[in-house]
CSV table of C-alpha atoms and ligand atoms in Angstrom, one decimal:
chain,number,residue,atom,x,y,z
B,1215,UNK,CA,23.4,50.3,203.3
B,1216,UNK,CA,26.5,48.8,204.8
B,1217,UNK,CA,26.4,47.6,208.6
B,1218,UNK,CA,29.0,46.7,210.9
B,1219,UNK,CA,27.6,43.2,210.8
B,1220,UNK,CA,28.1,42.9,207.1
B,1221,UNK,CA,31.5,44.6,207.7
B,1222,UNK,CA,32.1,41.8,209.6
B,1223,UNK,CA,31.0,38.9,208.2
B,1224,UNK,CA,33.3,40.1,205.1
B,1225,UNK,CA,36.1,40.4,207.9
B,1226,UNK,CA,35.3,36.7,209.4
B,1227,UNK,CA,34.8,35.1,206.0
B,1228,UNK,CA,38.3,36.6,204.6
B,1229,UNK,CA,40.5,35.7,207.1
B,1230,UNK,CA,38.6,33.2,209.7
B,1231,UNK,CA,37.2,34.3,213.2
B,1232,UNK,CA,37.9,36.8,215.1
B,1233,UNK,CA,38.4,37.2,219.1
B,1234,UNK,CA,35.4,38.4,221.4
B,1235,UNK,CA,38.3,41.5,222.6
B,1236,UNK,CA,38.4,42.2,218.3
B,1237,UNK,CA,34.5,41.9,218.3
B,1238,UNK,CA,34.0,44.2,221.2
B,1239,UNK,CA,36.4,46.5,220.3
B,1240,UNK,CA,35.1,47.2,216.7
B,1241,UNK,CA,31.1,47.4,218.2
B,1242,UNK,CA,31.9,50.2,220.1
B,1243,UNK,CA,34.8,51.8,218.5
B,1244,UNK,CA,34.8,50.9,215.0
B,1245,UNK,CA,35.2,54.6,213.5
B,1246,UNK,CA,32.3,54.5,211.3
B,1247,UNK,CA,29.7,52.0,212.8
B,1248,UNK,CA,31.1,51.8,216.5
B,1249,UNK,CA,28.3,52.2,219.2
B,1250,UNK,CA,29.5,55.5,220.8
B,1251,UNK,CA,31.4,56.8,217.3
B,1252,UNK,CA,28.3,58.5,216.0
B,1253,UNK,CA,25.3,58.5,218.6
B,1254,UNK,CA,24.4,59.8,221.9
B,1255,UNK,CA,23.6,56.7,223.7
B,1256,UNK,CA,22.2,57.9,227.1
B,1257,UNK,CA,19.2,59.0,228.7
B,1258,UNK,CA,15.5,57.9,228.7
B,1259,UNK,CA,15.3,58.0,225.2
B,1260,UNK,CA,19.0,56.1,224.4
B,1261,UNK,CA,20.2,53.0,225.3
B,1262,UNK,CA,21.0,53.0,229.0
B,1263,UNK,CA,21.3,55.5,231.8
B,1264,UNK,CA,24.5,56.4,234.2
B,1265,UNK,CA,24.3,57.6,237.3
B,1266,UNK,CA,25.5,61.1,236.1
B,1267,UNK,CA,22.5,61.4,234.2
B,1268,UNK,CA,20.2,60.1,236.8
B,1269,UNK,CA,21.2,63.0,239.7
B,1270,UNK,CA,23.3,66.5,239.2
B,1271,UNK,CA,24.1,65.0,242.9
B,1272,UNK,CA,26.6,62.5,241.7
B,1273,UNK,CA,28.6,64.6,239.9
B,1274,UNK,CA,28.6,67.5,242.2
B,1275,UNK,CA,29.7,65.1,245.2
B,1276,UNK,CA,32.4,64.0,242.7
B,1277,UNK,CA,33.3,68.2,242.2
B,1278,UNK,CA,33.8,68.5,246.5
B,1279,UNK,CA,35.4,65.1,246.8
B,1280,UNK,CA,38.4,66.5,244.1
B,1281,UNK,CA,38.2,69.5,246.1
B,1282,UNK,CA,39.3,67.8,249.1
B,1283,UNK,CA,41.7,65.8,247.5
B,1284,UNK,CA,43.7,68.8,245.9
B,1285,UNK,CA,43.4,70.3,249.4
B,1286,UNK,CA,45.0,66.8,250.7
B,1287,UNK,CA,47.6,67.1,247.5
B,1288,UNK,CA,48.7,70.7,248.7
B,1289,UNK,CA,46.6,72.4,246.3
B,1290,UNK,CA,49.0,72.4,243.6
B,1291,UNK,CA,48.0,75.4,240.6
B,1292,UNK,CA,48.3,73.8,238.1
B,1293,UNK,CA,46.2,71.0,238.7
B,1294,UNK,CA,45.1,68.4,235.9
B,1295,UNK,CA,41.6,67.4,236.6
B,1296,UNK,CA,41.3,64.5,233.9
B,1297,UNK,CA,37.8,62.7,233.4
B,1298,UNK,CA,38.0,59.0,231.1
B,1299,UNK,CA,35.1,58.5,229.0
B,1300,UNK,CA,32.5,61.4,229.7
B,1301,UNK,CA,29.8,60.9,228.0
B,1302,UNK,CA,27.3,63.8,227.7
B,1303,UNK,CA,29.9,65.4,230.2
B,1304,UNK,CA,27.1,66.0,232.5
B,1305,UNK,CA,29.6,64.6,235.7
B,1306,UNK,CA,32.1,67.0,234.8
B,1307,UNK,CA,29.4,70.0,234.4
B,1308,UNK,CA,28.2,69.9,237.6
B,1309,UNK,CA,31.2,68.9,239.7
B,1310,UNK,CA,32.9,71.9,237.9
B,1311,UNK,CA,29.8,74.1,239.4
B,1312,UNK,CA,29.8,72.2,242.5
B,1313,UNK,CA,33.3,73.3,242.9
B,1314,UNK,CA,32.5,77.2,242.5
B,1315,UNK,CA,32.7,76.9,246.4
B,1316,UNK,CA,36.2,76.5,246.5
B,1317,UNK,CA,37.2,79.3,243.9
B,1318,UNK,CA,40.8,78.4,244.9
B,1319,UNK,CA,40.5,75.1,243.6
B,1320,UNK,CA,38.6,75.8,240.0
B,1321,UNK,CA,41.3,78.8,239.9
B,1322,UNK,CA,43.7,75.8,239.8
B,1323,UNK,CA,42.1,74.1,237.2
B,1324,UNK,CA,43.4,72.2,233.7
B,1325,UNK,CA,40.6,70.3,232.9
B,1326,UNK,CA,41.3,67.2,230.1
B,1327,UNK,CA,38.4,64.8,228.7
B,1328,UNK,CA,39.4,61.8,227.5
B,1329,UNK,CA,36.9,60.7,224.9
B,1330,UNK,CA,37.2,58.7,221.5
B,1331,UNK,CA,34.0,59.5,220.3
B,1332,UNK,CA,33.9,62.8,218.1
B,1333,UNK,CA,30.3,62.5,218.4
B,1334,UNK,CA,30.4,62.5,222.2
B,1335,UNK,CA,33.2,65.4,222.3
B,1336,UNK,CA,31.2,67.9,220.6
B,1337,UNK,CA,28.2,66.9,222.9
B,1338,UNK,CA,30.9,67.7,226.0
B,1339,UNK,CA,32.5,70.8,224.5
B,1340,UNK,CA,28.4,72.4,223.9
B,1341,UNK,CA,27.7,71.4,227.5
B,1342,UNK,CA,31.1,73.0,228.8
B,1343,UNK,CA,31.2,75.8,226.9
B,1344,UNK,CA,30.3,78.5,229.7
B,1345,UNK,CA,31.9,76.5,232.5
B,1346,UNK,CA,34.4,79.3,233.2
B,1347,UNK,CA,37.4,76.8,233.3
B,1348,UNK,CA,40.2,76.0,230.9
B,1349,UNK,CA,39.1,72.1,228.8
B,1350,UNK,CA,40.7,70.1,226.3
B,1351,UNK,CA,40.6,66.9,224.9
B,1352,UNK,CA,42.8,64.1,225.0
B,1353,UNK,CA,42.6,60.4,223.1
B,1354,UNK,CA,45.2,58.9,225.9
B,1355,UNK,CA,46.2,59.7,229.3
B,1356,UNK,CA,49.9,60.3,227.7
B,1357,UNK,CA,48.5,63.2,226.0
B,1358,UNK,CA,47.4,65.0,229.6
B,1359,UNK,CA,50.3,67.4,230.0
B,1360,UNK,CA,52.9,66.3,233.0
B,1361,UNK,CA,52.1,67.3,236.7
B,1362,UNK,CA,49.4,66.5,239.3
B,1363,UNK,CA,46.7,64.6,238.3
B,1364,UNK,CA,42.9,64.2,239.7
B,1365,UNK,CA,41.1,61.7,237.5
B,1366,UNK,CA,37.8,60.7,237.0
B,1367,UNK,CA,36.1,57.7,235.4
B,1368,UNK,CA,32.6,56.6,236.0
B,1369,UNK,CA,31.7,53.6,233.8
B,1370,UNK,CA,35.0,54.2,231.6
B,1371,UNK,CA,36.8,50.6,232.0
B,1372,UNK,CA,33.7,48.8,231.8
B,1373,UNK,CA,33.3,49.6,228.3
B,1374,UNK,CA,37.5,49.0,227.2
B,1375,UNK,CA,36.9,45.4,225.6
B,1376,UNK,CA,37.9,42.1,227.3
B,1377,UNK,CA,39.1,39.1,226.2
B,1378,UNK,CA,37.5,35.4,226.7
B,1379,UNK,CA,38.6,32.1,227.9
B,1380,UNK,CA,36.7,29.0,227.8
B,1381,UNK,CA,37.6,25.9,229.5
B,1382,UNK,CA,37.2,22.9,227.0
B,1383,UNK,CA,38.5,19.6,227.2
B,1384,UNK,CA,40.4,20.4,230.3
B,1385,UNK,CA,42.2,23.4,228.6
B,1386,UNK,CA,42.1,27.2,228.4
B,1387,UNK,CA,41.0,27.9,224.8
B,1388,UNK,CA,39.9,31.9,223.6
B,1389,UNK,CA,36.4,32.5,223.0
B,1390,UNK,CA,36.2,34.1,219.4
B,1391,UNK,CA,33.1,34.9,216.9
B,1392,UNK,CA,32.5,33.2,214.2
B,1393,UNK,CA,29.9,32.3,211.4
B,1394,UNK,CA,27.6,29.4,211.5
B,1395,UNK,CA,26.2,27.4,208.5
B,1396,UNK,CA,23.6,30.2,208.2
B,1397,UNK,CA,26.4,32.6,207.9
B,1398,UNK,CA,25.1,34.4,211.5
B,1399,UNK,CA,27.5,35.5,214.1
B,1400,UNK,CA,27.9,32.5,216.5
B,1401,UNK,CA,30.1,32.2,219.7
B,1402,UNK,CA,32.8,29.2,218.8
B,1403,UNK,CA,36.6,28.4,220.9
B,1404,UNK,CA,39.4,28.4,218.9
B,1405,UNK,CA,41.1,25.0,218.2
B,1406,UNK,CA,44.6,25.9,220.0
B,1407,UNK,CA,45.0,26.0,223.8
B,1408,UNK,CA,46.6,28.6,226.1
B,1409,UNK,CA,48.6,26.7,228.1
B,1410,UNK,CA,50.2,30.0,229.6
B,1411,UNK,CA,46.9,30.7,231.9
B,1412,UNK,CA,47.5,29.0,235.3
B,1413,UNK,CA,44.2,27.5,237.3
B,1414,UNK,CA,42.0,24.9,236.4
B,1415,UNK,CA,38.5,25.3,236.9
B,1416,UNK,CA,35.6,23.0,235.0
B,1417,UNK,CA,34.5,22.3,231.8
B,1418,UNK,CA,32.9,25.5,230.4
B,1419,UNK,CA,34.0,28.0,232.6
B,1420,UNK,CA,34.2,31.0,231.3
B,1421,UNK,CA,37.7,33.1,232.2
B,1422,UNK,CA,37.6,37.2,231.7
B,1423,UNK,CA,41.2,39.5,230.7
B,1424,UNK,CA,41.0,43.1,230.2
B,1425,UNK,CA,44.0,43.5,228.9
B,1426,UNK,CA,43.3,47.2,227.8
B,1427,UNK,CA,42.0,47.6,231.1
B,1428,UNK,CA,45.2,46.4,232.8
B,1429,UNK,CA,47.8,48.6,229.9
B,1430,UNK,CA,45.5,51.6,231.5
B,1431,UNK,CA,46.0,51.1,234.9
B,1432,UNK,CA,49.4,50.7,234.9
B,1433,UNK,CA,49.8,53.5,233.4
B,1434,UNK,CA,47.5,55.2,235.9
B,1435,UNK,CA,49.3,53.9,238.6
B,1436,UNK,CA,52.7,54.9,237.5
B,1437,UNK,CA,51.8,58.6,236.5
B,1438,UNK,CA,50.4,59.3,240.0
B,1439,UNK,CA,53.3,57.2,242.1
B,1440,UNK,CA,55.7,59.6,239.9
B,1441,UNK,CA,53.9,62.9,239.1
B,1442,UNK,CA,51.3,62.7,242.5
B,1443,UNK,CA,47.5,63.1,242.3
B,1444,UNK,CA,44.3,60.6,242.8
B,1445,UNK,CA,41.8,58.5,241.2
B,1446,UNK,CA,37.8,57.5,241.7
B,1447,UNK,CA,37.1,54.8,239.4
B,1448,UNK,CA,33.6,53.7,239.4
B,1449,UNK,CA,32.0,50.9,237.6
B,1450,UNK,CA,29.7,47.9,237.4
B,1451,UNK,CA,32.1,44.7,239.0
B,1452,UNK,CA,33.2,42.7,241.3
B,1453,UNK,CA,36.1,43.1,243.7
B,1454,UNK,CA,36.9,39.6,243.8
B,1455,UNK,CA,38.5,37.8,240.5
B,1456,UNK,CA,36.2,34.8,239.2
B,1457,UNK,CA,35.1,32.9,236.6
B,1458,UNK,CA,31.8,34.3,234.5
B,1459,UNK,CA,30.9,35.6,231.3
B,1460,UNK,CA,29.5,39.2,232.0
B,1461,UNK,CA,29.8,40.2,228.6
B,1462,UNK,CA,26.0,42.1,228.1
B,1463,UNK,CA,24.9,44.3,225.2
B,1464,UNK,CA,22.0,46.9,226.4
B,1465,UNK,CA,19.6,48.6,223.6
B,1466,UNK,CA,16.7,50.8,224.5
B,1467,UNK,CA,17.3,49.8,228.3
B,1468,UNK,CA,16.7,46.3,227.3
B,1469,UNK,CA,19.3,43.6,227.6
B,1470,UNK,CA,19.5,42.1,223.8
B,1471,UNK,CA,22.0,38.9,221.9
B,1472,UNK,CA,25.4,40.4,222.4
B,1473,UNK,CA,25.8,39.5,218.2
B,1474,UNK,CA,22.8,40.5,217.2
B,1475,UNK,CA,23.3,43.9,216.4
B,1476,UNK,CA,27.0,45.0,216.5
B,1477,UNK,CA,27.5,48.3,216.7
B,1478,UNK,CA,23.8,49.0,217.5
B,1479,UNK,CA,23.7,47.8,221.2
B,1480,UNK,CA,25.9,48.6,224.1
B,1481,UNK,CA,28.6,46.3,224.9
B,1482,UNK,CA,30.3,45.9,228.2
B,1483,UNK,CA,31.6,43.9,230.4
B,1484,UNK,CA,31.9,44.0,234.4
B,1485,UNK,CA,35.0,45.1,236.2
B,1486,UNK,CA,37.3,42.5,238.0
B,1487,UNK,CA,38.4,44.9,240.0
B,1488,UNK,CA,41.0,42.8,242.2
B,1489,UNK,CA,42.5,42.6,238.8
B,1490,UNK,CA,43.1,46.3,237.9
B,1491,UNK,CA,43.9,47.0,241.7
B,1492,UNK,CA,46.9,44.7,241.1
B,1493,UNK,CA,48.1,46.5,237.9
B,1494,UNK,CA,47.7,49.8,239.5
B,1495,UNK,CA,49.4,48.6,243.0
B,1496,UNK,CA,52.2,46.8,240.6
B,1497,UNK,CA,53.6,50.8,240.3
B,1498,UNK,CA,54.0,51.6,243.6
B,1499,UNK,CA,50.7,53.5,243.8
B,1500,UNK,CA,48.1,52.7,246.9
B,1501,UNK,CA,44.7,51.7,246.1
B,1502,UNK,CA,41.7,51.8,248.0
B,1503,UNK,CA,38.7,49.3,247.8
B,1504,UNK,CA,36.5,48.7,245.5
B,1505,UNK,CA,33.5,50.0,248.2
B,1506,UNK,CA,30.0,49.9,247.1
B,1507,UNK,CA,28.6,53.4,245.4
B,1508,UNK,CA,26.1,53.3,248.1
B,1509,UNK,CA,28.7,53.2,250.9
B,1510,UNK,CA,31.1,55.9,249.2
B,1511,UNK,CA,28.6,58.2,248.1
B,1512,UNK,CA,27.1,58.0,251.4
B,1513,UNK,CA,30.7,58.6,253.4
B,1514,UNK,CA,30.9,61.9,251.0
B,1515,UNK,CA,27.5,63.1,252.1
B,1516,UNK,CA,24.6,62.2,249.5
B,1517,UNK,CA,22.0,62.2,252.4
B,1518,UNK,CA,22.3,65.9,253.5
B,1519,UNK,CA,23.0,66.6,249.6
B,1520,UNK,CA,19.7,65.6,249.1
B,1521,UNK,CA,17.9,67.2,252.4
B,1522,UNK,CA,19.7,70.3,251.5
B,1523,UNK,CA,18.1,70.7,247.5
B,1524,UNK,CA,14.9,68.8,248.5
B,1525,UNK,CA,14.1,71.9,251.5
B,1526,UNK,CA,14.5,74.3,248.6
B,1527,UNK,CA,12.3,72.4,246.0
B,1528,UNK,CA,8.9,72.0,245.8
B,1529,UNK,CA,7.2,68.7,246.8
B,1530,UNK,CA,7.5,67.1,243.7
B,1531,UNK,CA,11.2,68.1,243.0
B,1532,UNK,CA,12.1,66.9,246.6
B,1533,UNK,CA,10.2,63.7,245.7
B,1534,UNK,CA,12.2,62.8,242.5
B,1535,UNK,CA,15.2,63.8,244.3
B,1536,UNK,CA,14.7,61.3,247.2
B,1537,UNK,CA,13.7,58.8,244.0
B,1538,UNK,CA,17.8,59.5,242.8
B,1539,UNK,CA,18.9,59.4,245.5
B,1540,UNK,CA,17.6,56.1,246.5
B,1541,UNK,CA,18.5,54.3,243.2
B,1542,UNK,CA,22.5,55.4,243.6
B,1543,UNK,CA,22.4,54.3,247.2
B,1544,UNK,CA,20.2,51.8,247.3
B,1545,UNK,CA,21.3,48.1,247.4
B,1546,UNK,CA,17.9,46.5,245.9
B,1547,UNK,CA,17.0,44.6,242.6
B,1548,UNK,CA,17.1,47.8,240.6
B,1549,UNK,CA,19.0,49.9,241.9
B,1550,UNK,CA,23.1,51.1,241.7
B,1551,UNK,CA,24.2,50.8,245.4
B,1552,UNK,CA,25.4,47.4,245.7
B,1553,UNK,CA,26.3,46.6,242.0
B,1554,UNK,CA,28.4,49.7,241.0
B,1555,UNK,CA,31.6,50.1,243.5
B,1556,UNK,CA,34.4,53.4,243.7
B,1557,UNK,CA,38.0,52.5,243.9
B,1558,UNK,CA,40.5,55.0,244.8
B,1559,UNK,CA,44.4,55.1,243.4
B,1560,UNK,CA,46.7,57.3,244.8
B,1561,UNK,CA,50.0,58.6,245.3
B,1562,UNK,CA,51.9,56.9,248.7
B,1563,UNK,CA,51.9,60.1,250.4
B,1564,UNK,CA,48.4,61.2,250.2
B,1565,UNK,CA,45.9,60.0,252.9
B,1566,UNK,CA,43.2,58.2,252.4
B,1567,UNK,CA,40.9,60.3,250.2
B,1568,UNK,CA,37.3,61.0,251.1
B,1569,UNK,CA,34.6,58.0,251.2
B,1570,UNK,CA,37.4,55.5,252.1
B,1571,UNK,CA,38.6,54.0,255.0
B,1572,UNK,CA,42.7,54.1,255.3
B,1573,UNK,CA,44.5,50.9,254.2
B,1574,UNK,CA,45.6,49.5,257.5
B,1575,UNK,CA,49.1,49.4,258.7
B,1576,UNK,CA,50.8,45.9,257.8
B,1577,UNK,CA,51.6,43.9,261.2
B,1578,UNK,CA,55.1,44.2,262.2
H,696,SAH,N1,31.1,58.6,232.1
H,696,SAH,C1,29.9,58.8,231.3
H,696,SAH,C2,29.8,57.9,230.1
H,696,SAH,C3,30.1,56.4,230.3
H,696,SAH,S1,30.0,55.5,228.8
H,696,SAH,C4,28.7,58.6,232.2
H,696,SAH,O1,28.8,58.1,233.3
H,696,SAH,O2,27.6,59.0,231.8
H,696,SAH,C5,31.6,55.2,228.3
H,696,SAH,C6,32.3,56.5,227.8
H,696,SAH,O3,33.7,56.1,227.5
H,696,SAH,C7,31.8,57.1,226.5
H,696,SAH,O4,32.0,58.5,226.6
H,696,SAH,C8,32.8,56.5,225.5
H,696,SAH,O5,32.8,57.2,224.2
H,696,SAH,C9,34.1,56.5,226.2
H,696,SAH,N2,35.1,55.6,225.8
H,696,SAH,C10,35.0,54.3,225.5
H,696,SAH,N3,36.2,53.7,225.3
H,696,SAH,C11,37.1,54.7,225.4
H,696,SAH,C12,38.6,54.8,225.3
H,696,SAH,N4,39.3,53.7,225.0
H,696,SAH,N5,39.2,56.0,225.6
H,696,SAH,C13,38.4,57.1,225.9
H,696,SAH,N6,37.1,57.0,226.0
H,696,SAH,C14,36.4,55.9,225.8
């Protein structure tokens, strides 16, 4: 049987090595062998678990905090209601029933997915099936129809591949995969320099782009400053730009070699988000934090979420609902609070949407 990794050892021997951003993109998109091409990945029994799948509350918080939004928006009818990457679609399942409290809202409703997985669309169209709202499917945010826009995207840009720089010899050189004497995939720099990367930093430090992430944001950006609308982004990251390689592979909840098993492990890297607030603020758009998922989820009312399904559950439903609760909010070794963070994009002339303090007024 054919793997990816033989794929690609063909690939590297034929025409030399290729860049970590190739690597990364084939490993989890390659259309035969790509991690999320032909696989559910999530859950106790996949690879790794997202907070969607870990509490019906995070994506019902998510459903209200759209709500308000659209409110904030004018409640426009049509609305697009656009989710990036969803998975099992369990977010959009239960902020779609969350939202059954505002009937005006779901009324309004144009719901897109944005998924390249064919595996993971089927998966979202037999979970959505009786959700009583209008979906479709989309590969790119150009294909979302014109007009309004709420968008969604919980672990989405962590997963869009990145590219690597290594300092060596006083120079910025790209981090690429190649083969060793052994003929295993092995980590190597490639001989020419980028001289075009400003900043120096030392020997071996290790410089992240995500230029896919970056092309998406713009785009994001640009649509909303022109066509209105909002969007939560949340992911694994860091709100300040650094130097780091964060690139991690995750197989049976179990960090593993990043080249060991292409296409078999989950690769991703974490979020510079000062970096994709610029692209997005570049079109005129505002943005709002990155805040940690414990602070936003708190602002938009986790706690009495919780007290409110916990009074109707029995003691050991109210127990493992406390136990969800904790790991999304919670800042500990372990748990999501601190290391996942929500940042907002909006159109200028919406306020500050819900879970996030308003930018403050520039002096003068
Ligand atoms: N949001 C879900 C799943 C996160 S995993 C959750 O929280 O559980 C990443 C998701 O993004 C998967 O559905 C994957 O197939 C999808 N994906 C990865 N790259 C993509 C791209 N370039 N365009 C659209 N979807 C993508």
């Amino acid at each position: 049987m054919t793997t990816l990794l033989d794929e690609l050892k063909v690939l590297i021997r034929l025409k030399g090595p290729i860049t970590v951003e190739r690597y990364m993109e084939l490993a989890l998109a390659h259309p035969d062998y790509g991690f999320y091409m032909n696989r559910d990945p999530f859950g106790a029994s996949g690879d790794f678990t997202t907070a969607p799948e870990i509490s019906q509350m995070f994506g019902e918080l998510i459903g209200l905090w759209a709500a308000e939004v659209w409110s904030n928006m004018g409640s426009p009818n049509p609305v697009r209601l656009v989710e990036l990457g969803p998975g099992r679609g369990t977010l959009m399942s239960d902020a779609l029933r969350a939202a059954r409290i505002v009937p005006e809202f779901r009324a309004a409703l144009d719901v897109w997915l944005m998924e390249t997985s064919p595996t993971l669309a089927a998966m979202q169209h037999e979970l959505l099936l009786d959700a009583g709202v209008a979906i479709a499917w989309a590969q790119t945010l150009k294909e979302v129809p014109d007009g309004p826009a709420i968008v969604i995207g919980n672990e989405f840009l962590d997963a869009l591949p990145v590219r690597q720089f290594v300092r060596s010899n006083g120079q910025w050189r790209e981090r690429v995969v190649r083969l060793d004497g052994e003929g295993t995939l092995a980590f190597d720099v490639a001989p020419e320099p980028e001289p075009y990367i400003r900043g120096a930093a030392r020997d071996g430090e290790v410089l992240e782009v995500n230029p896919a992430g970056h092309r998406f944001m713009f785009e994001l950006g640009g649509r909303l400053a022109k066509q209105g609308g909002a969007a939560l982004l949340i992911d694994y990251g860091h709100a300040v730009t650094g130097f780091g390689d964060t690139l991690q592979a995750l197989r049976a909840h179990r960090f593993v070699d990043p080249l060991a098993m292409p296409g078999e492990s989950d690769l991703t890297a974490h979020v510079d988000f000062a970096a994709m607030a610029r692209s997005a603020a570049a079109t005129g758009a505002a943005v709002y934090g990155p805040i940690d998922q414990g602070d936003f989820l708190r602002a938009i009312g986790i706690d009495l979420r919780t007290k409110a399904l916990a009074e109707r559950a029995g003691q050991e439903r109210a127990e493992e609902l406390q136990q969800a609760r904790n790991r999304l909010v919670g800042k500990g070794k372990g748990e999501m609070g601190a290391l996942f963070k929500a940042m907002a994009v909006t159109n200028r002339n919406l306020p500050s949407p819900p879970g996030f303090h308003p930018i403050p007024a520039r002096p003068g």
